[in-house]
Amino acid sequence: MGIGVGIFLLAVGGVLAFAVTDRISGVDLTMVGYILMGAGALGLAIALLMNSQRSHTSHTSVEEHRDIP
């Protein structure tokens, strides 16, 4: 899950939790919104953590040349 998907889940979850007043039998849309917001926040945090780890790593390449007699 990338940064964009995390932000999308946060937005959709916020809309479901705070803006939708319709009722669906057997489904609590407010709770679904909170779950989506939690999943989006967790995904966003993991994506940012992975992105920061990727920027702090250094890659070195070693080349070896041998002369064969």
PDB file of C-alpha atoms in Angstrom, residues 2-68:
ATOM      1  CA  GLY A   2       1.455   3.343  -0.978  1.00  0.00           C
ATOM      2  CA  ILE A   3       1.075   6.832   0.353  1.00  0.00           C
ATOM      3  CA  GLY A   4      -1.749   7.628  -2.059  1.00  0.00           C
ATOM      4  CA  VAL A   5      -3.794   4.585  -1.052  1.00  0.00           C
ATOM      5  CA  GLY A   6      -3.355   5.452   2.626  1.00  0.00           C
ATOM      6  CA  ILE A   7      -4.601   8.984   2.062  1.00  0.00           C
ATOM      7  CA  PHE A   8      -7.500   7.658  -0.015  1.00  0.00           C
ATOM      8  CA  LEU A   9      -8.546   5.253   2.745  1.00  0.00           C
ATOM      9  CA  LEU A  10      -8.353   8.053   5.304  1.00  0.00           C
ATOM     10  CA  ALA A  11     -10.569  10.266   3.142  1.00  0.00           C
ATOM     11  CA  VAL A  12     -13.163   7.581   2.391  1.00  0.00           C
ATOM     12  CA  GLY A  13     -13.218   6.514   6.037  1.00  0.00           C
ATOM     13  CA  GLY A  14     -13.703  10.110   7.168  1.00  0.00           C
ATOM     14  CA  VAL A  15     -16.596  10.581   4.795  1.00  0.00           C
ATOM     15  CA  LEU A  16     -18.260   7.362   5.955  1.00  0.00           C
ATOM     16  CA  ALA A  17     -17.663   8.094   9.630  1.00  0.00           C
ATOM     17  CA  PHE A  18     -18.679  11.741   9.750  1.00  0.00           C
ATOM     18  CA  ALA A  19     -20.701  12.697   6.670  1.00  0.00           C
ATOM     19  CA  VAL A  20     -22.945   9.768   5.761  1.00  0.00           C
ATOM     20  CA  THR A  21     -26.226   9.578   7.659  1.00  0.00           C
ATOM     21  CA  ASP A  22     -27.909   6.815   5.649  1.00  0.00           C
ATOM     22  CA  ARG A  23     -28.645   3.477   7.264  1.00  0.00           C
ATOM     23  CA  ILE A  24     -27.969   0.042   5.813  1.00  0.00           C
ATOM     24  CA  SER A  25     -29.470  -2.863   7.715  1.00  0.00           C
ATOM     25  CA  GLY A  26     -26.762  -4.925   9.361  1.00  0.00           C
ATOM     26  CA  VAL A  27     -23.935  -2.482   8.540  1.00  0.00           C
ATOM     27  CA  ASP A  28     -22.719   0.291  10.805  1.00  0.00           C
ATOM     28  CA  LEU A  29     -21.258   2.801   8.338  1.00  0.00           C
ATOM     29  CA  THR A  30     -19.664   4.829  11.122  1.00  0.00           C
ATOM     30  CA  MET A  31     -17.682   1.805  12.296  1.00  0.00           C
ATOM     31  CA  VAL A  32     -16.722   0.934   8.714  1.00  0.00           C
ATOM     32  CA  GLY A  33     -15.457   4.498   8.362  1.00  0.00           C
ATOM     33  CA  TYR A  34     -13.381   4.235  11.523  1.00  0.00           C
ATOM     34  CA  ILE A  35     -11.917   0.923  10.361  1.00  0.00           C
ATOM     35  CA  LEU A  36     -10.998   2.405   6.974  1.00  0.00           C
ATOM     36  CA  MET A  37      -9.436   5.422   8.672  1.00  0.00           C
ATOM     37  CA  GLY A  38      -7.379   3.133  10.904  1.00  0.00           C
ATOM     38  CA  ALA A  39      -6.242   1.032   7.966  1.00  0.00           C
ATOM     39  CA  GLY A  40      -5.341   4.175   6.018  1.00  0.00           C
ATOM     40  CA  ALA A  41      -3.372   5.651   8.931  1.00  0.00           C
ATOM     41  CA  LEU A  42      -1.520   2.383   9.477  1.00  0.00           C
ATOM     42  CA  GLY A  43      -0.765   2.025   5.764  1.00  0.00           C
ATOM     43  CA  LEU A  44       0.382   5.633   5.545  1.00  0.00           C
ATOM     44  CA  ALA A  45       2.687   5.211   8.545  1.00  0.00           C
ATOM     45  CA  ILE A  46       4.191   2.016   7.124  1.00  0.00           C
ATOM     46  CA  ALA A  47       4.662   3.595   3.686  1.00  0.00           C
ATOM     47  CA  LEU A  48       6.402   6.623   5.200  1.00  0.00           C
ATOM     48  CA  LEU A  49       8.593   4.388   7.364  1.00  0.00           C
ATOM     49  CA  MET A  50       9.632   2.273   4.388  1.00  0.00           C
ATOM     50  CA  ASN A  51      10.257   5.378   2.321  1.00  0.00           C
ATOM     51  CA  SER A  52      12.476   6.923   4.991  1.00  0.00           C
ATOM     52  CA  GLN A  53      14.459   3.693   5.364  1.00  0.00           C
ATOM     53  CA  ARG A  54      14.975   3.554   1.623  1.00  0.00           C
ATOM     54  CA  SER A  55      16.410   7.077   1.546  1.00  0.00           C
ATOM     55  CA  HIS A  56      18.907   6.372   4.345  1.00  0.00           C
ATOM     56  CA  THR A  57      20.470   3.271   2.806  1.00  0.00           C
ATOM     57  CA  SER A  58      23.576   3.535   0.706  1.00  0.00           C
ATOM     58  CA  HIS A  59      24.428   1.193  -2.079  1.00  0.00           C
ATOM     59  CA  THR A  60      28.007   0.653  -3.089  1.00  0.00           C
ATOM     60  CA  SER A  61      29.235  -1.388  -5.960  1.00  0.00           C
ATOM     61  CA  VAL A  62      32.594  -3.110  -6.042  1.00  0.00           C
ATOM     62  CA  GLU A  63      34.167  -3.979  -9.350  1.00  0.00           C
ATOM     63  CA  GLU A  64      37.061  -6.372  -9.599  1.00  0.00           C
ATOM     64  CA  HIS A  65      39.202  -6.745 -12.668  1.00  0.00           C
ATOM     65  CA  ARG A  66      41.610  -9.643 -12.995  1.00  0.00           C
ATOM     66  CA  ASP A  67      44.206 -10.086 -15.675  1.00  0.00           C
ATOM     67  CA  ILE A  68      44.388 -13.681 -16.821  1.00  0.00           C
TER      68      ILE A  68
END
